[in-house]
mmCIF file of C-alpha atoms in Angstrom:
data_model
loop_
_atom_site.group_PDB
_atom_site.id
_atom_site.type_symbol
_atom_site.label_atom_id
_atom_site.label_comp_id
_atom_site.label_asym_id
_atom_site.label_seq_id
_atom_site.Cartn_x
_atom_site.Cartn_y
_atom_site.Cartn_z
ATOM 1 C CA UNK A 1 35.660 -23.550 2.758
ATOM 2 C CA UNK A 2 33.312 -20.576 1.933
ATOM 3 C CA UNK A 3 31.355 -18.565 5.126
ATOM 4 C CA UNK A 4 28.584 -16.713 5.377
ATOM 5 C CA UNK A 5 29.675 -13.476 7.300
ATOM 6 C CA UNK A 6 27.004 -11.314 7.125
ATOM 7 C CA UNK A 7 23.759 -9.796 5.485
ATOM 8 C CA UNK A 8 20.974 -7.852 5.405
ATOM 9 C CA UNK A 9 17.073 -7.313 6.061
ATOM 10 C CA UNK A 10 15.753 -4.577 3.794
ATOM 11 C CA UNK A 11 13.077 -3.623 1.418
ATOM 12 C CA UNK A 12 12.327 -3.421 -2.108
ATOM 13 C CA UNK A 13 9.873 -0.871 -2.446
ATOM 14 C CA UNK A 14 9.492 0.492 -6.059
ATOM 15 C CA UNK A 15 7.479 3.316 -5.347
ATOM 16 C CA UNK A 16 10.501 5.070 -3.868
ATOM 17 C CA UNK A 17 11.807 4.927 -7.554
ATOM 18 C CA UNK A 18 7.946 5.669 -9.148
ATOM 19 C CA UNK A 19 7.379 8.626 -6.630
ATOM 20 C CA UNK A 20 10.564 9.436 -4.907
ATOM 21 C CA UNK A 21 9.426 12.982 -4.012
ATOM 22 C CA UNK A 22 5.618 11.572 -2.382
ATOM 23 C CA UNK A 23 7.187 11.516 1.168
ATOM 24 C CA UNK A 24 8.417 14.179 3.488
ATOM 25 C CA UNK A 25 12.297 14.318 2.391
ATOM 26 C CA UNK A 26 13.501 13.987 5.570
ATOM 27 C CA UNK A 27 11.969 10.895 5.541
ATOM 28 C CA UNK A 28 13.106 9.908 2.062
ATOM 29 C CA UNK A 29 15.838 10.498 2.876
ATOM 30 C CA UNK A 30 16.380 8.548 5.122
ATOM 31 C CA UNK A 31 15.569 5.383 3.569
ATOM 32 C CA UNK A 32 17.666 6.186 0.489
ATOM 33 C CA UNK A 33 20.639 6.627 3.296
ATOM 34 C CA UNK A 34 19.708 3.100 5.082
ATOM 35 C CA UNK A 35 20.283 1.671 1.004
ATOM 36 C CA UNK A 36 23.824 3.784 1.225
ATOM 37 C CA UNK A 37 24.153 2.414 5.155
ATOM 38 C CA UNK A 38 23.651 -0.953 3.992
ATOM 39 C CA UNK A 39 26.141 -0.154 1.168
ATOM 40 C CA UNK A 40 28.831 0.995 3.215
ATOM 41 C CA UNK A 41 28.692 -2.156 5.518
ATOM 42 C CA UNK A 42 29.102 -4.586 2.843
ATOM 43 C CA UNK A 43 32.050 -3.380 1.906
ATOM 44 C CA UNK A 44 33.783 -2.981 4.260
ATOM 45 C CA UNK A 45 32.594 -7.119 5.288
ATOM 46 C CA UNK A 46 35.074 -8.481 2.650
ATOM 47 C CA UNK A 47 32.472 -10.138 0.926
ATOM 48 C CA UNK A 48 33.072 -11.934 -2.444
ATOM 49 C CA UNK A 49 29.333 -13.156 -2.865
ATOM 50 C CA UNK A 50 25.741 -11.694 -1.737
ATOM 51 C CA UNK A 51 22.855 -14.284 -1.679
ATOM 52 C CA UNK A 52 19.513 -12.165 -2.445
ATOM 53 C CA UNK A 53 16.538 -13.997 -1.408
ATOM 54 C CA UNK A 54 13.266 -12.105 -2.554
ATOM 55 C CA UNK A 55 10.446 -13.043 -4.460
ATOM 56 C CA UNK A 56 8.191 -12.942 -7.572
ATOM 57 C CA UNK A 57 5.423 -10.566 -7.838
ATOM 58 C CA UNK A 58 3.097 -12.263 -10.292
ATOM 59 C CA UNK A 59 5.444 -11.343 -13.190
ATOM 60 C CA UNK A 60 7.953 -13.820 -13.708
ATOM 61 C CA UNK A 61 6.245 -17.127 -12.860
ATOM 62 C CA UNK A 62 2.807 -17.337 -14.470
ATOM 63 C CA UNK A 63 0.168 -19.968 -13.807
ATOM 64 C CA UNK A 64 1.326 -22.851 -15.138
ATOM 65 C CA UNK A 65 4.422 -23.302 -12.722
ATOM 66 C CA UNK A 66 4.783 -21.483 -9.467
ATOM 67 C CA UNK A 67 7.768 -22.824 -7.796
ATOM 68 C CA UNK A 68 7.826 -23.064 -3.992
ATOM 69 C CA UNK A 69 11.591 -22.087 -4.222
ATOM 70 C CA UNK A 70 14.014 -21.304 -6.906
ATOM 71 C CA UNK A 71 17.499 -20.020 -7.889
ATOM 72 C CA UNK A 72 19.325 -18.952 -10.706
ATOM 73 C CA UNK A 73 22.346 -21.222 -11.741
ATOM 74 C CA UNK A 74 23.540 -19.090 -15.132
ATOM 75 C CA UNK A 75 22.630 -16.264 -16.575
ATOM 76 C CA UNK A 76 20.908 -13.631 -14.869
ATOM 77 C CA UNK A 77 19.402 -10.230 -15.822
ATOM 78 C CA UNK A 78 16.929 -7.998 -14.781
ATOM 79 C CA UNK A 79 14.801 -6.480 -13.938
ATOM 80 C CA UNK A 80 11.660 -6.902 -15.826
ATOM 81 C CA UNK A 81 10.306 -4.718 -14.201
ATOM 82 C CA UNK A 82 12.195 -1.491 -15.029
ATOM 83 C CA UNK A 83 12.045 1.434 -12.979
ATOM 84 C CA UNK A 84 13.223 5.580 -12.904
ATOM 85 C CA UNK A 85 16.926 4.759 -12.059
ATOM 86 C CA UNK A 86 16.846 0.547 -11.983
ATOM 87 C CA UNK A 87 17.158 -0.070 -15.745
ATOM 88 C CA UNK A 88 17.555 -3.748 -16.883
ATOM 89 C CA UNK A 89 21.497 -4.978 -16.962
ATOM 90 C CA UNK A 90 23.486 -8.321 -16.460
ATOM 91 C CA UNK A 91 23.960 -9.771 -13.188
ATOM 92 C CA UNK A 92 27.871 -10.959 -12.325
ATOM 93 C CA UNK A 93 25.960 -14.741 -10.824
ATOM 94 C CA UNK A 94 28.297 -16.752 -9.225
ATOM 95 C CA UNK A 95 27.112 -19.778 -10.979
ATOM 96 C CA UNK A 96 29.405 -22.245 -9.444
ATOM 97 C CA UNK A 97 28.028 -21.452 -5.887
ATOM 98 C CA UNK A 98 24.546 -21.333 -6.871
ATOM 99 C CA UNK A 99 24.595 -24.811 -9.219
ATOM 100 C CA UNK A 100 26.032 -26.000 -5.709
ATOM 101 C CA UNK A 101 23.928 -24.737 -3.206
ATOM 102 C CA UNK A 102 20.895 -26.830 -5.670
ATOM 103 C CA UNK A 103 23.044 -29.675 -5.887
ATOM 104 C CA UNK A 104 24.428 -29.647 -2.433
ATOM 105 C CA UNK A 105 20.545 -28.736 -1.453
ATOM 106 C CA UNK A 106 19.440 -32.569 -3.373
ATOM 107 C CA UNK A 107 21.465 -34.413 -1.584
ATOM 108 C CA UNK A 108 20.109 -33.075 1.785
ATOM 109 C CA UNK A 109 16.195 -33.172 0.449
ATOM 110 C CA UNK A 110 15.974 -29.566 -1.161
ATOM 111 C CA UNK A 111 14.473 -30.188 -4.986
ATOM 112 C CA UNK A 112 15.763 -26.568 -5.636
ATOM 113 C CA UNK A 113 13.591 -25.350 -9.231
ATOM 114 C CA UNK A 114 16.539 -23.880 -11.061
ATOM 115 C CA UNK A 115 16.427 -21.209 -13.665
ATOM 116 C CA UNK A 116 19.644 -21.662 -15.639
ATOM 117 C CA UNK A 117 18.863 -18.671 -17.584
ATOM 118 C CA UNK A 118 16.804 -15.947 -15.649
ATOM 119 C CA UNK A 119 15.532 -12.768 -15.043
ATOM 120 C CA UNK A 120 14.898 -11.072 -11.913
ATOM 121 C CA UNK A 121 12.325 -8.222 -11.135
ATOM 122 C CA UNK A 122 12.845 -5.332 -8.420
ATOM 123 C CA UNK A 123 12.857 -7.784 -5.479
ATOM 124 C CA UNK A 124 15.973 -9.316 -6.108
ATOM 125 C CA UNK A 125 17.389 -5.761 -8.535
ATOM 126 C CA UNK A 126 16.787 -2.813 -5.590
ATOM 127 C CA UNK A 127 19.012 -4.450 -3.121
ATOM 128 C CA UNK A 128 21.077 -5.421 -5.858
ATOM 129 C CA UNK A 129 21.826 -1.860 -7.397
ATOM 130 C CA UNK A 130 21.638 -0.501 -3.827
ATOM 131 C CA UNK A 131 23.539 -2.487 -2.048
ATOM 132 C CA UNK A 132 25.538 -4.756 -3.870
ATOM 133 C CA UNK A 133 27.059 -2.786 -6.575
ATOM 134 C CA UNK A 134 27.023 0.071 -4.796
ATOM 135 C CA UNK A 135 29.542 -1.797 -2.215
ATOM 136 C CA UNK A 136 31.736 -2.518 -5.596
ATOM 137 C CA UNK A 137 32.073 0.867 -6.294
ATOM 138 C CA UNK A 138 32.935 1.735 -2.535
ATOM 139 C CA UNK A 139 35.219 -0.981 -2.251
ATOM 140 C CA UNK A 140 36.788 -0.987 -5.600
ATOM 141 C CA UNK A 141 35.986 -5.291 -5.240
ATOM 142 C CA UNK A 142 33.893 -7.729 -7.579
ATOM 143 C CA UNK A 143 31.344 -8.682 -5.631
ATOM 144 C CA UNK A 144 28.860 -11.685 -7.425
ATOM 145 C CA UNK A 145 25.151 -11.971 -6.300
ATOM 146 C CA UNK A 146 22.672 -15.140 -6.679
ATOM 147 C CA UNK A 147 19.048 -14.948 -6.567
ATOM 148 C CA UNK A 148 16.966 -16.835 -5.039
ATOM 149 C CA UNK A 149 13.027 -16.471 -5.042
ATOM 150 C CA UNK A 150 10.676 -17.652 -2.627
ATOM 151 C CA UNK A 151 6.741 -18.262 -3.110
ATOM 152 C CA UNK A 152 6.194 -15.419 -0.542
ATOM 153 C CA UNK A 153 3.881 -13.130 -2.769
ATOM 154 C CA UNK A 154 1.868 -15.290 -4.873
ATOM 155 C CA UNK A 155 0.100 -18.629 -3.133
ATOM 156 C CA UNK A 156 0.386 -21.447 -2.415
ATOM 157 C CA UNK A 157 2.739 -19.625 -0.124
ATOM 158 C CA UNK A 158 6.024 -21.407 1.245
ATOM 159 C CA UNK A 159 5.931 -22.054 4.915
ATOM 160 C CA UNK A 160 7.674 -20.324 7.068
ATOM 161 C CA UNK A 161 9.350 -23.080 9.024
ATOM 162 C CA UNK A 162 10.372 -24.427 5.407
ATOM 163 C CA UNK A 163 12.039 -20.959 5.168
ATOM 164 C CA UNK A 164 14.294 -21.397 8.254
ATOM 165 C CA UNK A 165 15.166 -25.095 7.082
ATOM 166 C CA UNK A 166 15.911 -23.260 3.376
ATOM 167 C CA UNK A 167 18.173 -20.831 5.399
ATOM 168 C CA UNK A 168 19.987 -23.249 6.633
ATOM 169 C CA UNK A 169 20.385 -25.706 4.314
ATOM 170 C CA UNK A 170 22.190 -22.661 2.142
ATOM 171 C CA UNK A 171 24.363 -22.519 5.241
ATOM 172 C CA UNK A 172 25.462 -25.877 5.364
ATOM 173 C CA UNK A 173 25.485 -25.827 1.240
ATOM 174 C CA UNK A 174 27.973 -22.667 1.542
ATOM 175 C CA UNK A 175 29.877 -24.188 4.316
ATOM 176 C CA UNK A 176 30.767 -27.389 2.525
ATOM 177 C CA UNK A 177 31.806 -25.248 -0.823
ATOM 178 C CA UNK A 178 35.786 -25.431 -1.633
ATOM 179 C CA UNK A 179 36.546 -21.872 -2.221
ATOM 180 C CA UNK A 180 37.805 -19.105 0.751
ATOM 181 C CA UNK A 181 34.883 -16.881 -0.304
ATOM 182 C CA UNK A 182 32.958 -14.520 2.123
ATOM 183 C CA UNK A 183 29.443 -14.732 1.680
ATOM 184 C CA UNK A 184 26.563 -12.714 2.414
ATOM 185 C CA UNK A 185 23.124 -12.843 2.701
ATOM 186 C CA UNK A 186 20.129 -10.018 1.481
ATOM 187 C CA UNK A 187 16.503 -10.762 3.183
ATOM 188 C CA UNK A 188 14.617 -8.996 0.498
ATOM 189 C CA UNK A 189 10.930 -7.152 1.457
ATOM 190 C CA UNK A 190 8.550 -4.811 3.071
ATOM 191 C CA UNK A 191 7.705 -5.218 6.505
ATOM 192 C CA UNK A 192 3.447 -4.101 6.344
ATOM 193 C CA UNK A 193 1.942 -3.281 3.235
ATOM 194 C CA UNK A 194 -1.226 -3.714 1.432
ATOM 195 C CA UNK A 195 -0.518 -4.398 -2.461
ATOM 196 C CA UNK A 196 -3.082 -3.654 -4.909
ATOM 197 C CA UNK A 197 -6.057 -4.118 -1.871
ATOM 198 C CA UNK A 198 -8.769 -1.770 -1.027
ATOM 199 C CA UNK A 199 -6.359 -1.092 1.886
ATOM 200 C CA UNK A 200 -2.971 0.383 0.005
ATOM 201 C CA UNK A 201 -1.440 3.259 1.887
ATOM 202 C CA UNK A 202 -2.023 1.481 5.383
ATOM 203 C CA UNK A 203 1.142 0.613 7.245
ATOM 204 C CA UNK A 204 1.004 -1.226 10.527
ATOM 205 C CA UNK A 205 3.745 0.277 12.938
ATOM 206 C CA UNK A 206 3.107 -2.003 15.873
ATOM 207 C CA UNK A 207 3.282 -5.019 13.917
ATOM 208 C CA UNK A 208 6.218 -3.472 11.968
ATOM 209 C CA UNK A 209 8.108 -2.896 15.624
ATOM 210 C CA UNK A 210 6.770 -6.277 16.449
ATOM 211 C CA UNK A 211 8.525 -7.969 13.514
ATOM 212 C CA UNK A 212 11.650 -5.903 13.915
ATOM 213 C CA UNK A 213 11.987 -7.074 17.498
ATOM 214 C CA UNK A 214 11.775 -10.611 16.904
ATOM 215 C CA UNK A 215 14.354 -10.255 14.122
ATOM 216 C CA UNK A 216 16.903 -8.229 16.628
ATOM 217 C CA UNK A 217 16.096 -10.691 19.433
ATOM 218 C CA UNK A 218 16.696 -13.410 16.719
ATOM 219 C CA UNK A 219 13.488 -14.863 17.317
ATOM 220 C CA UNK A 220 12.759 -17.247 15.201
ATOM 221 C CA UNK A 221 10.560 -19.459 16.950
ATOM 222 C CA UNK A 222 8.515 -17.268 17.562
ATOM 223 C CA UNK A 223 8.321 -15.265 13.728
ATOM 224 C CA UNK A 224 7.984 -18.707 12.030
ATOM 225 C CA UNK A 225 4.952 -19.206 14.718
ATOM 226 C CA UNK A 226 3.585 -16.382 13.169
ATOM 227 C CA UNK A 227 0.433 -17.920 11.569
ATOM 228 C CA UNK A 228 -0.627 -16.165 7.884
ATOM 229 C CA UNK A 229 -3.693 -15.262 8.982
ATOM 230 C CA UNK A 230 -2.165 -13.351 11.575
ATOM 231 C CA UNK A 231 0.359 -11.693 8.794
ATOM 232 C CA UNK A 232 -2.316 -10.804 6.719
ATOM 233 C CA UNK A 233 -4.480 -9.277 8.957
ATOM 234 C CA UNK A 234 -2.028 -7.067 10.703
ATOM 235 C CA UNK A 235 0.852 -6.595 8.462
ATOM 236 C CA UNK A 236 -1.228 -7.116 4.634
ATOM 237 C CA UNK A 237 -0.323 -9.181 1.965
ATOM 238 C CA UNK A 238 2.852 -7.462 1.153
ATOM 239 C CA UNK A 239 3.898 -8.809 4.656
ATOM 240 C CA UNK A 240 3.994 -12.304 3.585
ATOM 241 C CA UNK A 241 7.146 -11.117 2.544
ATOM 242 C CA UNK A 242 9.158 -11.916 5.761
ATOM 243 C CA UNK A 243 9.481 -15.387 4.867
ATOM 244 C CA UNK A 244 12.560 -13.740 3.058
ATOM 245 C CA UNK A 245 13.424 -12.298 6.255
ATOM 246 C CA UNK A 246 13.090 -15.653 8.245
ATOM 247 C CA UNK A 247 14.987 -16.826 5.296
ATOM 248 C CA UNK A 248 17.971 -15.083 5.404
ATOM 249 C CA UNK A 249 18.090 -14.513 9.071
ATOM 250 C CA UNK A 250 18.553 -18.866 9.344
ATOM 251 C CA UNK A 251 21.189 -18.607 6.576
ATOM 252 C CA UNK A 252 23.167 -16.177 8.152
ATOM 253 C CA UNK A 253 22.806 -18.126 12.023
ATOM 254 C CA UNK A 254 22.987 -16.615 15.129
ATOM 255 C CA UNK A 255 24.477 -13.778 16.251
ATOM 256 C CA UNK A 256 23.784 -10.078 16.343
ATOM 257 C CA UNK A 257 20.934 -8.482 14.340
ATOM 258 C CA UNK A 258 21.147 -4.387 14.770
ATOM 259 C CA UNK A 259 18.226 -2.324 13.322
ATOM 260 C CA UNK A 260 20.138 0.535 10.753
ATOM 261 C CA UNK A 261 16.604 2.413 10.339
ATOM 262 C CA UNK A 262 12.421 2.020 10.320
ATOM 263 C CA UNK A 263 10.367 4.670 8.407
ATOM 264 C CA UNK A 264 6.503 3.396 8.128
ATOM 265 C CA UNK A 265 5.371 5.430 4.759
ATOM 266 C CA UNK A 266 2.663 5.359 3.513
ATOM 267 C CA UNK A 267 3.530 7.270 0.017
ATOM 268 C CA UNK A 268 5.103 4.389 -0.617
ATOM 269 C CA UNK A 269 2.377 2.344 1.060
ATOM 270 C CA UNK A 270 4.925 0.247 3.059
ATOM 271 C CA UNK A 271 6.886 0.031 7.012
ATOM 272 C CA UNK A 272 10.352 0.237 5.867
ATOM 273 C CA UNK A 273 12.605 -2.009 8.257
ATOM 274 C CA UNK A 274 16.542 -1.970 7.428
ATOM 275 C CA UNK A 275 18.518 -4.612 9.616
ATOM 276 C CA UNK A 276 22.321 -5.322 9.651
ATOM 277 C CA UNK A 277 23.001 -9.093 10.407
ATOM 278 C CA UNK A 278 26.477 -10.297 11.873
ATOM 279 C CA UNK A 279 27.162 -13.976 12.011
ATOM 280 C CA UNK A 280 28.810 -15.173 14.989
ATOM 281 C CA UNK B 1 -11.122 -23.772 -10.616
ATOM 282 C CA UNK B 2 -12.960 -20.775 -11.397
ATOM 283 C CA UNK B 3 -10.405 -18.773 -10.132
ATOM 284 C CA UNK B 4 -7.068 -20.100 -12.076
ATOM 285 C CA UNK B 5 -8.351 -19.793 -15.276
ATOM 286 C CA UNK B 6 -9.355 -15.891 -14.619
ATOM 287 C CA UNK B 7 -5.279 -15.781 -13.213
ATOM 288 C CA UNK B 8 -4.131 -16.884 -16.044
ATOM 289 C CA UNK B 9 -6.130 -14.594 -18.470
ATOM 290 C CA UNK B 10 -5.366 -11.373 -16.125
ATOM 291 C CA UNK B 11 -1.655 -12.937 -15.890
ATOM 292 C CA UNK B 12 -1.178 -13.213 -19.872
ATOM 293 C CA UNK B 13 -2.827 -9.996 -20.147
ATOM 294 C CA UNK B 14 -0.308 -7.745 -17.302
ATOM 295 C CA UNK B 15 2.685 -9.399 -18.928
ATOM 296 C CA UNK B 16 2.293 -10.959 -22.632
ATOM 297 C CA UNK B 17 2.501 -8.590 -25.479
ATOM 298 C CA UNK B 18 0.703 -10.772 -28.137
ATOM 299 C CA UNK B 19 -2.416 -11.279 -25.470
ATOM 300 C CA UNK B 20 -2.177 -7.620 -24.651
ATOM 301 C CA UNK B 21 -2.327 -6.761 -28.391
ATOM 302 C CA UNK B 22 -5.512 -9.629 -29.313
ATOM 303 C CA UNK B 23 -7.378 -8.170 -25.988
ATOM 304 C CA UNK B 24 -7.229 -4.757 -27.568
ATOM 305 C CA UNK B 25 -7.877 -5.826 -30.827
ATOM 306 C CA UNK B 26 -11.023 -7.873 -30.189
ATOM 307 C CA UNK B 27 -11.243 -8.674 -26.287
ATOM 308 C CA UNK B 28 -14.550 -11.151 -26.575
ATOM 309 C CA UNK B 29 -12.297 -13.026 -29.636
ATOM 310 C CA UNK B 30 -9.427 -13.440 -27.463
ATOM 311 C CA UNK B 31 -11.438 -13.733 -24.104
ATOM 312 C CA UNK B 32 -13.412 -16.988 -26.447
ATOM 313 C CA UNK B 33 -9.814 -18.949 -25.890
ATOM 314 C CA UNK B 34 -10.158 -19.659 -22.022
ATOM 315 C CA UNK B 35 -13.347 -21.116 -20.793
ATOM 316 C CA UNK B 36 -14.556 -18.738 -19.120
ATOM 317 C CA UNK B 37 -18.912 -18.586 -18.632
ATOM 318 C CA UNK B 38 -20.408 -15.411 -19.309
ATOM 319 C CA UNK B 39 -19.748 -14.291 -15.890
ATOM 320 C CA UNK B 40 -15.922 -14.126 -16.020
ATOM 321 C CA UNK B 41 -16.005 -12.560 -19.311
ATOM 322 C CA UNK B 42 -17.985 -9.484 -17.779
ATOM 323 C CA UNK B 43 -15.983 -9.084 -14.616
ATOM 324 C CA UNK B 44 -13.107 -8.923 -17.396
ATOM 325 C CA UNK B 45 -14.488 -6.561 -19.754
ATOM 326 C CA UNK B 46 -15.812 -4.761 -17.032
ATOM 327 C CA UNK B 47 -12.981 -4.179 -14.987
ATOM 328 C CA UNK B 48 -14.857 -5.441 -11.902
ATOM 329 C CA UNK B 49 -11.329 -5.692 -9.771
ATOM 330 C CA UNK B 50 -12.936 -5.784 -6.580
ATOM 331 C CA UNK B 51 -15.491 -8.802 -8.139
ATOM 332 C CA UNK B 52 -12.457 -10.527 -9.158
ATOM 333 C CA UNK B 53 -10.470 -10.169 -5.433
ATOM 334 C CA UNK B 54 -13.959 -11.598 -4.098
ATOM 335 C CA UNK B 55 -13.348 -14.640 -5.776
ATOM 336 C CA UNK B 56 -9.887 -15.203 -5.004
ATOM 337 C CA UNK B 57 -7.709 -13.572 -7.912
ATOM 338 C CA UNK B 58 -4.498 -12.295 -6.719
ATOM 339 C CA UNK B 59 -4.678 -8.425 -6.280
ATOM 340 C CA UNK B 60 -1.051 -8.811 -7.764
ATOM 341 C CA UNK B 61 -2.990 -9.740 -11.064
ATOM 342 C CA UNK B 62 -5.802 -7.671 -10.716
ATOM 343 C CA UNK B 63 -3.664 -4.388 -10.674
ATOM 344 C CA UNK B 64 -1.285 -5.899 -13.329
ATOM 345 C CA UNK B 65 -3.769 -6.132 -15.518
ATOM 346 C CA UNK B 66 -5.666 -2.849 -15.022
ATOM 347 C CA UNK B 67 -2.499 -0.952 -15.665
ATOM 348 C CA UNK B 68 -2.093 -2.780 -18.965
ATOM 349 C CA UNK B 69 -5.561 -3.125 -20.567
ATOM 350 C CA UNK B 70 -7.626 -0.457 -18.699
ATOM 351 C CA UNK B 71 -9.113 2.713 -20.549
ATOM 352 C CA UNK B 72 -9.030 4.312 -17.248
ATOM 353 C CA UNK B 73 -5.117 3.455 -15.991
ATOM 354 C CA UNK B 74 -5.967 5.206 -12.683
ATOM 355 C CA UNK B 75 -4.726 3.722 -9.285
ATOM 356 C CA UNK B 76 -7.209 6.435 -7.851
ATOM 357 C CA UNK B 77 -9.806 4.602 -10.070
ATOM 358 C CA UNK B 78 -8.971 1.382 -9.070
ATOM 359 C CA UNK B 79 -8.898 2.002 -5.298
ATOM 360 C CA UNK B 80 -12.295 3.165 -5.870
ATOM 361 C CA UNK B 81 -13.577 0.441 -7.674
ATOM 362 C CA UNK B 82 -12.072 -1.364 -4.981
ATOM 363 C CA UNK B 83 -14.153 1.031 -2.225
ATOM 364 C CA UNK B 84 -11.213 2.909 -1.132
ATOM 365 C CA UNK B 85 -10.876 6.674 -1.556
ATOM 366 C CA UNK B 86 -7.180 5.869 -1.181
ATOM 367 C CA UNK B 87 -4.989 7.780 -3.491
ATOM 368 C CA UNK B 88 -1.816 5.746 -2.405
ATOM 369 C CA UNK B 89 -0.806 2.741 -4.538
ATOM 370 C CA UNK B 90 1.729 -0.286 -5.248
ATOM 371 C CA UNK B 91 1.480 0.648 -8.779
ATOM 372 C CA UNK B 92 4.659 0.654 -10.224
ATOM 373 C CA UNK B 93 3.374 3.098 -13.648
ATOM 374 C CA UNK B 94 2.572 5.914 -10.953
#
């Protein structure tokens, strides 16, 4: 049967694509290296699939349907969104997985939405050029990716504890799929930021260490207990975010959770939090 | 809702060509489509970003949609408008 092994928490900030130079460079710097950290890791993990869990910024789901949770079964492209250095390609989906995990996710009380033909925007592409193909160039391996895309940036928000029962329902999903493959998991988004609010540029580095120690101490109780309000007032709408995070971390299960690197920038008007996640 | 209506006008106008291209041809024509009272159709035309946050419009949207349509595609405008002398932004047009 297939395993989650492993995964990731990082961001998906396009302004470090818009403005790469707006930052110090030693700073830059190092968040491009946490990308090439990240990178390096998954490679050498063995992994056949990555799981990116990110969400919509207003672009792709319009008014008339906002799903609460959805992922792509079939074709896949993207992004829409195209940036300095993320131009728009195919996506190698590993549609088999995915059409199970929404299947699989039914019969245990998860109506997945699924988008059998799809396209992604820089939530689900940054990590994806980053990381993911980045790690097939290192380790000469096909590696296949599925998105999934949370209601984390547009409301009516998914809950947090609905997250963690998402997380591991993919678990279970990926535990009961007949193949040997090694799976791992992307939690896709900015730790504090302030998104198109009188307030862009403000980072929050208390409430960014605040979040990052919870997710190394695998505390999940206690992020899910995180109340919005609380989220939006100290770590900005951008932060709603980490119910990727919370996602991700309950797919992948307990067992370490390292911090790789934190750089609060406010050029790029977001706390930038990159965590390695090791299943046990 | 007051508010959902406005989303999906600023929504069709930060992502769908054809509205983007009737807005600039004739925005009170294409603004006639929605119902929207006089109101909404002068926080539109006007740009009013931070009127439009006030009442619950996604700031998602409301930057979308200035990029597109504005005259002024300024992020240092918009933080203004917004009462910030801010020049930092999520925009992702720079």
């Amino acid at each position: 049967m297939a395993k989650i092994v492993g995964g990731f928490l990082v961001p998906h900030d396009p302004i470090m694509f818009v403005a790469p130079n707006a930052p110090d460079k030693i700073v830059a710097d190092k968040a491009w290296e946490a990308y090439e950290t990240c990178a390096q890791n998954l490679a050498a993990m063995d992994v056949t699939t990555v799981i990116i869990v990110g969400n919509d910024h207003y672009m792709l789901f319009g008014t008339t349907c906002l799903p609460k949770y959805c992922i792509g079964t079939g074709h896949v492209e993207g992004p829409i969104d195209r940036l300095p250095g993320l131009n728009k390609a195919l996506v190698n989906n590993n549609e088999a997985l995915a059409s199970f995990i929404a299947s699989d996710g039914a019969e245990q009380g998860f109506d997945w939405a699924v988008a059998r033909s799809f396209t992604t925007d820089h939530a689900f592409s940054i990590p994806y050029q980053l990381i993911v193909q980045r790690a097939e160039a290192i380790s000469g391996r096909e590696i296949k990716a599925i998105p999934v895309y949370l209601g984390s940036a547009v409301d009516p928000f998914i809950s947090m504890k609905r997250c963690r029962e998402l997380g591991e329902q993919i678990a279970a999903s990926v535990s009961r799929f007949d193949s040997d493959e090694n799976v791992a998991v992307i939690g896709s988004g900015g730790i504090s930021h302030w998104v198109g609010v009188k307030e862009s540029g403000k980072v929050n580095p208390e409430f960014d260490q605040r979040i990052i120690d919870l997710c190394c101490n695998q505390d999940l109780d206690q992020m899910i207990a995180l109340s919005d309000e609380q989220i939006l007032e100290q770590g900005g709408n951008g932060a709603m975010e980490l119910r990727n995070f919370v996602c991700a971390m309950a797919a992948v299960g307990a067992g370490t959770v390292s911090l790789i690197e934190y750089q609060p920038v406010p050029e790029w008007v977001t706390g930038l939090g990159f965590m390695e996640l090791r299943a046990s | 809702m007051k508010r959902d209506v406005l989303e999906r006008v600023l929504w069709s106008l930060s992502v769908d060509r054809f509205s983007k291209e009737k807005f600039k041809e004739n925005p009170e024509k294409y603004l006639s489509r929605f119902p929207l009272d006089a109101d909404d159709v002068e926080m539109i035309l006007s740009f009013d970003v931070k009127k439009l946050q006030q009442i619950g419009v996604s700031s998602l949207l409301t930057m979308g949609y200035w990029i597109e349509m504005s005259p002024d595609k300024s992020m240092v405008t918009y933080n203004k408008k917004l009462g910030s002398e801010s020049s930092y932004s999520a925009s992702i047009k720079g």
